[in-house]
Coordinates of C-alpha atoms in Angstrom, one line a residue:
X968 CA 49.6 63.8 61.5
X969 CA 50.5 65.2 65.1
X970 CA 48.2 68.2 66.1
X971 CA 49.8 71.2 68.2
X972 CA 47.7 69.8 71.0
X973 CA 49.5 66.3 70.7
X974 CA 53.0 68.4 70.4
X975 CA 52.2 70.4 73.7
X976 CA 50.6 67.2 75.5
X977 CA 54.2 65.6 74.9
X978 CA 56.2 68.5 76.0
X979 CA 54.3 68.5 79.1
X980 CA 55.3 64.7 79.6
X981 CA 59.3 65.3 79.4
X982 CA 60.8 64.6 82.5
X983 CA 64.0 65.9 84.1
X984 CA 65.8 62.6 84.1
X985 CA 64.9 62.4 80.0
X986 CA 67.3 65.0 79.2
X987 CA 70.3 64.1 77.4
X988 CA 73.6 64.2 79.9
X989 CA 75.2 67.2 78.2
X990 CA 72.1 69.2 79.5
X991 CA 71.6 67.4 82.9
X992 CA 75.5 68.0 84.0
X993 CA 75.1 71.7 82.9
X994 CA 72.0 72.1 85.3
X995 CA 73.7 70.2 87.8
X996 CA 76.8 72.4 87.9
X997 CA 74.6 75.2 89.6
X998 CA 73.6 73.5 92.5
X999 CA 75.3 72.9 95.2
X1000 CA 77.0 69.7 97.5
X1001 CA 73.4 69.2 99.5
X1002 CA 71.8 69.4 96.5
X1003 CA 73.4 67.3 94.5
X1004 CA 74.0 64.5 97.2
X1005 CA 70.2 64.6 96.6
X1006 CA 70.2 64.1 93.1
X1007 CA 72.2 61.0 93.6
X1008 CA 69.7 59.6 95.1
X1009 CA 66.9 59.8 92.5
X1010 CA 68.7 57.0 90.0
X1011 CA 71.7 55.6 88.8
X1012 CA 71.8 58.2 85.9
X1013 CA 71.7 61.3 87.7
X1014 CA 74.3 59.6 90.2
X1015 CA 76.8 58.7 87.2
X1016 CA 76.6 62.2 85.5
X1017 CA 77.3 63.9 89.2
X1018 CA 80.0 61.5 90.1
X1019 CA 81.8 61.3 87.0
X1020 CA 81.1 64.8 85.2
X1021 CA 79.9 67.5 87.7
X1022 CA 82.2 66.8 90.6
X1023 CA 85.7 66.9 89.0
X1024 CA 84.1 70.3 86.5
X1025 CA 83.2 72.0 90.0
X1026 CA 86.4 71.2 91.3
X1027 CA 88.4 72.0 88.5
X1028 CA 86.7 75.5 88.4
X1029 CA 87.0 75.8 92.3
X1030 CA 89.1 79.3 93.7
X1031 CA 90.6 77.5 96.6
X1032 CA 90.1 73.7 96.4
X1033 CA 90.7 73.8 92.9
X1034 CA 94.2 74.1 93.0
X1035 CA 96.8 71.2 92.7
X1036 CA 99.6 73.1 94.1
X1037 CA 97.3 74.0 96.8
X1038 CA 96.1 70.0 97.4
X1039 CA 99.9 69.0 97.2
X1040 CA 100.6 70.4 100.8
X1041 CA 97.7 69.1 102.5
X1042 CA 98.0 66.0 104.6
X1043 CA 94.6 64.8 103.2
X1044 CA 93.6 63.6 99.9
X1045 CA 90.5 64.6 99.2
X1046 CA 87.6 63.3 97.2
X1047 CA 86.1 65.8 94.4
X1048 CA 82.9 66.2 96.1
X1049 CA 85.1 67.0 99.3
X1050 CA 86.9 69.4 97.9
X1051 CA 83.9 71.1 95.9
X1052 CA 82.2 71.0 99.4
X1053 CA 85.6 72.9 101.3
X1054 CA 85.6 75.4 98.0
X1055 CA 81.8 76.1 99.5
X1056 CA 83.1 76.4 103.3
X1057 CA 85.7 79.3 102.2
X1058 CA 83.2 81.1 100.1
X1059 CA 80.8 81.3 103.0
X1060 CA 83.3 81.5 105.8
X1061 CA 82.4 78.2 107.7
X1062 CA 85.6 77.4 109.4
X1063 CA 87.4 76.4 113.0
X1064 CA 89.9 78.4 115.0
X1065 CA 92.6 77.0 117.3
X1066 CA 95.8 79.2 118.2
X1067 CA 98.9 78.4 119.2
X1068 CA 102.4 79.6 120.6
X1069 CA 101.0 82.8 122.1
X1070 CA 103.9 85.2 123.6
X1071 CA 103.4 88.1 125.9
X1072 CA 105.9 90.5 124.2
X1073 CA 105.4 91.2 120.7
X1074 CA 107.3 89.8 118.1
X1075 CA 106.3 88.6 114.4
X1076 CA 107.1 85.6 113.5
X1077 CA 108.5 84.3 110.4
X1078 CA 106.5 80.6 109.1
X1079 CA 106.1 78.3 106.3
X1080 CA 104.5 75.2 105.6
X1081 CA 104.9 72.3 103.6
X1082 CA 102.9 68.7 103.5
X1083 CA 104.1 67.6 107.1
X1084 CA 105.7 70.4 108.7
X1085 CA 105.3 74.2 109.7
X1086 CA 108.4 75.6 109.9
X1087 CA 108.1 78.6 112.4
X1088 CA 111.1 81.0 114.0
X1089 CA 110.9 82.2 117.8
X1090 CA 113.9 84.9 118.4
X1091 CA 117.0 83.4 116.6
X1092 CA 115.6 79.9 116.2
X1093 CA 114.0 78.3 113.4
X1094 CA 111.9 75.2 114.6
X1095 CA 109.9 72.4 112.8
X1096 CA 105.8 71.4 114.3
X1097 CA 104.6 67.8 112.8
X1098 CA 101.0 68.8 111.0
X1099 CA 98.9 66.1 112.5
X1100 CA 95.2 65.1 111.2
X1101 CA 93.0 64.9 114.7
X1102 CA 91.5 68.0 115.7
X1103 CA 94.4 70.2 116.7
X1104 CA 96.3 69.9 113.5
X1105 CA 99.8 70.7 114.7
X1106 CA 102.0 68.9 117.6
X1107 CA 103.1 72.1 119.5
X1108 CA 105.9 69.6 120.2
X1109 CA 109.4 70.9 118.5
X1110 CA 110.6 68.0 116.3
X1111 CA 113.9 69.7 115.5
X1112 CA 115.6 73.3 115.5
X1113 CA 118.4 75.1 114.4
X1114 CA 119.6 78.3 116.4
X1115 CA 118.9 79.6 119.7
X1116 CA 116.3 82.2 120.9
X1117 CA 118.5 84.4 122.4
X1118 CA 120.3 84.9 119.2
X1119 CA 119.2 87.9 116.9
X1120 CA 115.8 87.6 115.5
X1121 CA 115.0 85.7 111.8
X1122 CA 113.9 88.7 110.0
X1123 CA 112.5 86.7 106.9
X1124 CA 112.9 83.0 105.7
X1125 CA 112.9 81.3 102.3
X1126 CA 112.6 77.5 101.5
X1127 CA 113.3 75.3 98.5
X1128 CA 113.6 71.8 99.0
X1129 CA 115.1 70.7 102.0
X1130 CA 117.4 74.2 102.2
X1131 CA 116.8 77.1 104.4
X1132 CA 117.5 80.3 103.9
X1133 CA 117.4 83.1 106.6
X1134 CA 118.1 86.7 107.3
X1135 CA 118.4 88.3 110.8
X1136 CA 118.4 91.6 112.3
X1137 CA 122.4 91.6 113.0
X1138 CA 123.3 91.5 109.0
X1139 CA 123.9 87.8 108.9
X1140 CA 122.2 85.0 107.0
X1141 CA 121.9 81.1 107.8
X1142 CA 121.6 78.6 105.6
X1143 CA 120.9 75.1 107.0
X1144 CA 120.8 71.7 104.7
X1145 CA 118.1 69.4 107.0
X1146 CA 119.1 66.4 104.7
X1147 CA 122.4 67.0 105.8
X1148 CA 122.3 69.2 108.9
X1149 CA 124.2 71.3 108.3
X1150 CA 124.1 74.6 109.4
X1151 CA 126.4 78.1 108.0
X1152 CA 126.4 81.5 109.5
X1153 CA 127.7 84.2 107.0
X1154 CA 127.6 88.3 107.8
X1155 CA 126.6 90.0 104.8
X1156 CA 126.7 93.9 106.1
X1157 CA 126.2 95.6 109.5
X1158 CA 122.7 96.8 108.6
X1159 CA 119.1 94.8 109.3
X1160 CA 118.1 92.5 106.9
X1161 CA 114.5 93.1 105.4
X1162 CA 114.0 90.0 103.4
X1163 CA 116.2 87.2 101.2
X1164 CA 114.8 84.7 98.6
X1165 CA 117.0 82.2 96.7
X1166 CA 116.9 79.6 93.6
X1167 CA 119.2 76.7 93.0
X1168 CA 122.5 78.5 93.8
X1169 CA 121.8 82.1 93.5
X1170 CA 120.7 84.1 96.5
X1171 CA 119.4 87.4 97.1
X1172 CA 119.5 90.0 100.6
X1173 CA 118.5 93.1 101.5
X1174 CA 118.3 95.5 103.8
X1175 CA 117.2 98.2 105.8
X1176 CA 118.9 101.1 105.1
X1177 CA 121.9 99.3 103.2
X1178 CA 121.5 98.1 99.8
X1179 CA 120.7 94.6 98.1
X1180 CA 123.5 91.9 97.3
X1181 CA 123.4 88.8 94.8
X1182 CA 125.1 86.0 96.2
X1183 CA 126.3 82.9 94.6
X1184 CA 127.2 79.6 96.5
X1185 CA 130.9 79.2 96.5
X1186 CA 132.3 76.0 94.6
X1187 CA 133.8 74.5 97.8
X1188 CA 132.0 71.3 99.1
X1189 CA 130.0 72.1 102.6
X1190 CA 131.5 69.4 104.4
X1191 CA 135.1 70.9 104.0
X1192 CA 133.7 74.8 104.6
X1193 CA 134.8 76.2 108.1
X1194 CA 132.8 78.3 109.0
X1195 CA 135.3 80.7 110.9
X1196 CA 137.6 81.0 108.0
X1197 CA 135.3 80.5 104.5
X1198 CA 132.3 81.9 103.5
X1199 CA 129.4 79.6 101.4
X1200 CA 128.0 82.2 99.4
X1201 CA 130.3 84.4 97.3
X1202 CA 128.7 88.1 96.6
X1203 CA 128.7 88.5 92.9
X1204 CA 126.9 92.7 92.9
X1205 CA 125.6 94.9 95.1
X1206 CA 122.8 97.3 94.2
X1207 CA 122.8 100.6 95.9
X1208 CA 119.1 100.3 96.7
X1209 CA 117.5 99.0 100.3
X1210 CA 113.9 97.5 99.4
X1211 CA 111.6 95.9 102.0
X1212 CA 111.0 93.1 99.9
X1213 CA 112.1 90.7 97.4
X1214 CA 111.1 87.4 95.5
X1215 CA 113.7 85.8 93.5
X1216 CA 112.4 84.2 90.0
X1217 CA 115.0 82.8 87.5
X1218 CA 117.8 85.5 86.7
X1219 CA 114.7 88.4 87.7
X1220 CA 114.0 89.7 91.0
X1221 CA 111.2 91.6 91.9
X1222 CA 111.5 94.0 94.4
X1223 CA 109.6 96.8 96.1
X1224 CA 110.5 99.7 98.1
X1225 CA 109.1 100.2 101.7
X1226 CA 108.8 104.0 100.7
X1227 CA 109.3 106.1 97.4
X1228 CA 107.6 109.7 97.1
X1229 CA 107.3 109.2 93.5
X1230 CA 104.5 106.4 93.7
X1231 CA 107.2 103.9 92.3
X1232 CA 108.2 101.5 94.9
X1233 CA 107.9 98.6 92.6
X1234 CA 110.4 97.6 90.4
X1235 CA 112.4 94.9 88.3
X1236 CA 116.0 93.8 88.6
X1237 CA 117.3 91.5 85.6
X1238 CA 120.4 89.9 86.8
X1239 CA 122.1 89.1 83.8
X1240 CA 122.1 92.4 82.6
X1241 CA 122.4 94.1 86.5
X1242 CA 119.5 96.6 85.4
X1243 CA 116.8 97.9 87.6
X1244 CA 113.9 98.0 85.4
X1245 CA 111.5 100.5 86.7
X1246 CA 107.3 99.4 86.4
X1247 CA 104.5 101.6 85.9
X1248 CA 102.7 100.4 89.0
X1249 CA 101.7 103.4 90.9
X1250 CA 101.9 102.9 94.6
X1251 CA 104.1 104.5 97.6
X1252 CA 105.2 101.1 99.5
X1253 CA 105.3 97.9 98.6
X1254 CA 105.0 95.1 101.5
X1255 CA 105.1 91.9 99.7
X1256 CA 105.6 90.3 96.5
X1257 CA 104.8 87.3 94.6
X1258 CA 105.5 85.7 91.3
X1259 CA 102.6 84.5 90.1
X1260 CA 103.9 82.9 86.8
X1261 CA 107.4 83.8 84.4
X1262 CA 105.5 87.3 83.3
X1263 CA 103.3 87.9 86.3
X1264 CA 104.2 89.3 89.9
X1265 CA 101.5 89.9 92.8
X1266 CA 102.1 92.9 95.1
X1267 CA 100.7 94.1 98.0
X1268 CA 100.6 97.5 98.9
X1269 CA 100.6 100.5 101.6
X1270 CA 97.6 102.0 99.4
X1271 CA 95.1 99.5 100.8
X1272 CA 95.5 97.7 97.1
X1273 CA 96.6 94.4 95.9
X1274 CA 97.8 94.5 92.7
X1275 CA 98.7 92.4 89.3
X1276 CA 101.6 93.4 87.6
X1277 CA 102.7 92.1 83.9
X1278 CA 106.5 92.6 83.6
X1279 CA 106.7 92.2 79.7
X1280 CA 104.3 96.1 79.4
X1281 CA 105.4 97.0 83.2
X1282 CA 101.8 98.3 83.8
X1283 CA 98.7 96.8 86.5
X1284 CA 96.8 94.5 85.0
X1285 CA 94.3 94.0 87.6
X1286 CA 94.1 95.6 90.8
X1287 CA 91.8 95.0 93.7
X1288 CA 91.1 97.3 97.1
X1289 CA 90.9 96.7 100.9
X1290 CA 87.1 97.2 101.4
X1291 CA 87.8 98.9 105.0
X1292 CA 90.8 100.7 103.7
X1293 CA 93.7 98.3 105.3
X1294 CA 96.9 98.3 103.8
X1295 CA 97.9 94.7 102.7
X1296 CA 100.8 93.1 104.3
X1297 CA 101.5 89.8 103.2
X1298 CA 100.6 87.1 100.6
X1299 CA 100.0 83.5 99.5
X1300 CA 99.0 82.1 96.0
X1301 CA 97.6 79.1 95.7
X1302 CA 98.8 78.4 92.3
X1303 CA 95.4 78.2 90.0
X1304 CA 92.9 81.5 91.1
X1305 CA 92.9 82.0 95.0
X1306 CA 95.0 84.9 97.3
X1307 CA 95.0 85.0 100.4
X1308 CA 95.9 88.8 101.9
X1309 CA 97.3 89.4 105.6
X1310 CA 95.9 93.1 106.0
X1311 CA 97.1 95.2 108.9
X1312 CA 93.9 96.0 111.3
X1313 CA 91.5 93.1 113.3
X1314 CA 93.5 89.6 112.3
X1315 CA 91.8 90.1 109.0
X1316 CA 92.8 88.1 106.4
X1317 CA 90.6 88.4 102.5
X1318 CA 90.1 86.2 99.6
X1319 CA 90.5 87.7 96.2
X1320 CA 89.9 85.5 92.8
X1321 CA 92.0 86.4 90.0
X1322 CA 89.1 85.7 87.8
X1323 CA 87.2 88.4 89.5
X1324 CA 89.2 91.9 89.6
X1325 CA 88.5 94.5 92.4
X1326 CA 86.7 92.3 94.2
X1327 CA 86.7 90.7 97.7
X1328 CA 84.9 87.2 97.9
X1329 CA 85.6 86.5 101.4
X1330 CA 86.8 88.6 104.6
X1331 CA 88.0 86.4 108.3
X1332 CA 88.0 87.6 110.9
X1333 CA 89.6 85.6 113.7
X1334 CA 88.8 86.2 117.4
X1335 CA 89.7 88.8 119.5
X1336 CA 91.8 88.5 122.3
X1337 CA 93.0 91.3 124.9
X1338 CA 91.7 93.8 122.7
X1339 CA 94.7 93.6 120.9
X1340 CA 93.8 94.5 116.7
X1341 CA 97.1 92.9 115.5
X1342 CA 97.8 92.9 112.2
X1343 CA 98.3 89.8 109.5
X1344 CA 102.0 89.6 109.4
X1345 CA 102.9 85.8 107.4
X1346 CA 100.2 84.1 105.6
X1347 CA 100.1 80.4 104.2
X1348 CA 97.3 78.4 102.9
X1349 CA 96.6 74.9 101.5
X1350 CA 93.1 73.7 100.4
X1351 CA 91.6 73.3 103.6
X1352 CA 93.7 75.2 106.5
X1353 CA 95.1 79.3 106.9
X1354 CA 97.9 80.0 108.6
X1355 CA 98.1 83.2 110.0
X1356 CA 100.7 85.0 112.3
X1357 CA 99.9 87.5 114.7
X1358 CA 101.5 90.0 116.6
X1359 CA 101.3 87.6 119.9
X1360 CA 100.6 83.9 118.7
X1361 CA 99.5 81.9 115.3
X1362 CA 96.1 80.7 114.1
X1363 CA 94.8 78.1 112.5
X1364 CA 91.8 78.7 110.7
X1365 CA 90.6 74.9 109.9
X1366 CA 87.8 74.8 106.6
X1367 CA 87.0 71.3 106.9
X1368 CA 84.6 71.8 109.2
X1369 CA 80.3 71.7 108.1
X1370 CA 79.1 72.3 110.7
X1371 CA 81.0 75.4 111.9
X1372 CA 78.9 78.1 112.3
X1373 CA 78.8 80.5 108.9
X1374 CA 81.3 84.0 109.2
X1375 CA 79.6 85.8 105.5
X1376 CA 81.2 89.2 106.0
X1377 CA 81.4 90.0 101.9
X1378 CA 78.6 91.8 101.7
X1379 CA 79.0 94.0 105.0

């Protein structure tokens, strides 16, 4: 029979790489991309287990990287252990700045971004930048454009597909096809518009001071529209409310109010019933919205608070605060855990994790110039690059870079 002494003897001979693989990947999944490129190294076990099980479980469990929606616009395709290793860059702020397009007067921008392209507006103009993979990222060149600068501003943009829709300060709206370049101006009202979403054929505006119109696109064919005499988009109702914001989701729009003294700016607008359901999210202003899924919207608020709504019990379901008090301005989900927040002091853009309520994981701060403490106006992210618009240019915050110097402002 074994003695205790032979038991202990043998326990003391166990070696790391005699585990079973279950228990190796579990230890492995705390360590992180130096470490583990280590472990490759020590034999062909530990290298299997990290390559084919660690890896894609990091990943899939990354906030930023993680994302498919997020990996979908980026002009790379990444490795696992690359995109476990950029997850790591965000966390810890490791990251290179360019900027680009800087103006003298102020003006804020309106931008998107897509796989290619970064769709921008200057003045009256909406213009398309080639994303490119050297060191710059973006050919300042103009590959196409729509509009003219001295024309009245873009006010706010939406995109689905190749269609663009646009609202500017003189109460009109453009819509331009690119696959068929084609281009409609329409006057809606006499008043500014704030901000317009659409899907498929519906479309929503609002404005200023005015109120908020549904439009449908008309059944004529937009090669036989004239533009002087026939109008695309047919209005279907007007609501007698002005909001500052909107994000159209199926027949539900979610809008919020840019002021309401009765801490209920937010609210729900079901358009097969034309109802305005009022939610229980307390907050004066509302600056931005989101769907995050069918049930979920993301708002970002005047109170310094970004906020989780459920519309199915109309109440917060998770709510997270500006550490240095900073109302939030703008918004960008990356589709899995990951928001990115524009806040208004300092360039400052934060991280939240939806996994992680009233928490910030990670605060950038982009350099100064002039002095100037301009606020996050437009915000757009994919798995390794921010996009962020200023009051005076736009900058590029690039991730994929390891040996940028590290910017850890989450525990200040």
């Amino acid at each position: 029979m074994r003695t205790e002494s032979d038991k202990n003897t043998s326990a003391k001979n166990i070696k790391l790489c005699d585990l079973d693989e279950y228990s190796l990947g579990h230890v492995f999944l705390f360590l992180t991309v130096v470490d583990l490129d280590r472990c490759i190294l020590v034999c062909r076990k530990f290298q299997h287990i990290i390559q084919k099980f660690v890896f894609p479980k990091k990943c899939s469990n990354a906030l930023v990287a993680g994302s498919d929606r997020s990996c979908g616009i980026s002009l790379y395709s990444f490795t696992y252990r690359k995109r476990v290793k950029l997850n790591e860059n965000w966390l810890h702020g490791r990251y290179e700045e360019r900027t680009y397009f800087h103006h003298n007067v102020m003006y804020i921008s309106q931008m998107m971004i897509d796989r290619e392209w970064l769709y921008m507006t200057h003045g009256g103009r909406l213009q398309a930048h080639r994303r490119t993979k050297n060191k710059y990222m973006l050919d300042t060149k103009i590959q196409w454009m729509v509009g003219n600068v001295r024309e009245s501003d873009i006010t706010s943009l939406a995109k689905e597909g190749d269609r663009f829709f646009a609202g500017r300060m003189d109460g009109r709206i453009m819509i331009y096809d690119h696959d068929t370049r084609q281009c409609h101006l329409q006057e809606v009202t006499n008043d500014i518009i704030k901000s317009v979403d659409f899907s498929r054929d519906v479309y929503a505006v609002t404005t200023k001071n005015d109120a908020t119109y549904i439009l449908n696109r008309s059944t004529l064919e937009l090669d036989l529209l004239d533009s002087d005499s026939h109008d695309m988009l047919v209005p279907s109702f007007a609501y007698p409310e002005a909001y500052e914001t909107l994000k159209l989701n199926s027949n539900r729009l979610a809008v919020g109010k840019f002021h309401c003294s009765k801490n209920q700016a937010l609210q729900l607008i079901d358009l097969y019933s034309c109802k305005i359901i009022q939610l229980n999210s307390v907050t004066m202003a509302v600056y931005d919205t989101l769907w995050k899924d069918e049930h979920c919207i993301l708002a970002g608020n005047f109170d310094t608070t970004m906020r989780l709504i459920d519309t199915r019990t109309g109440n917060d379901e998770s709510c997270w605060t500006d550490p240095y008090n900073a109302s939030v301005y703008c918004l960008s989900y990356n589709g899995a855990y990951a928001i990115h927040c524009g806040v208004k002091f300092h360039y400052r853009a934060n991280l939240y994790d939806l996994r992680v309520p009233n928490r910030c994981i990670q605060m950038y701060f982009p350099s100064k110039r002039n002095n100037n403490y301009s606020p996050v106006y437009r915000i757009a992210a994919d798995c390794s690059q921010m996009f962020l618009v200023t009051d005076h240019n736009l900058r590029i915050l690039n991730f994929d870079a390891d040996w940028a110097a590290t910017k850890d402002y989450v525990s200040i």
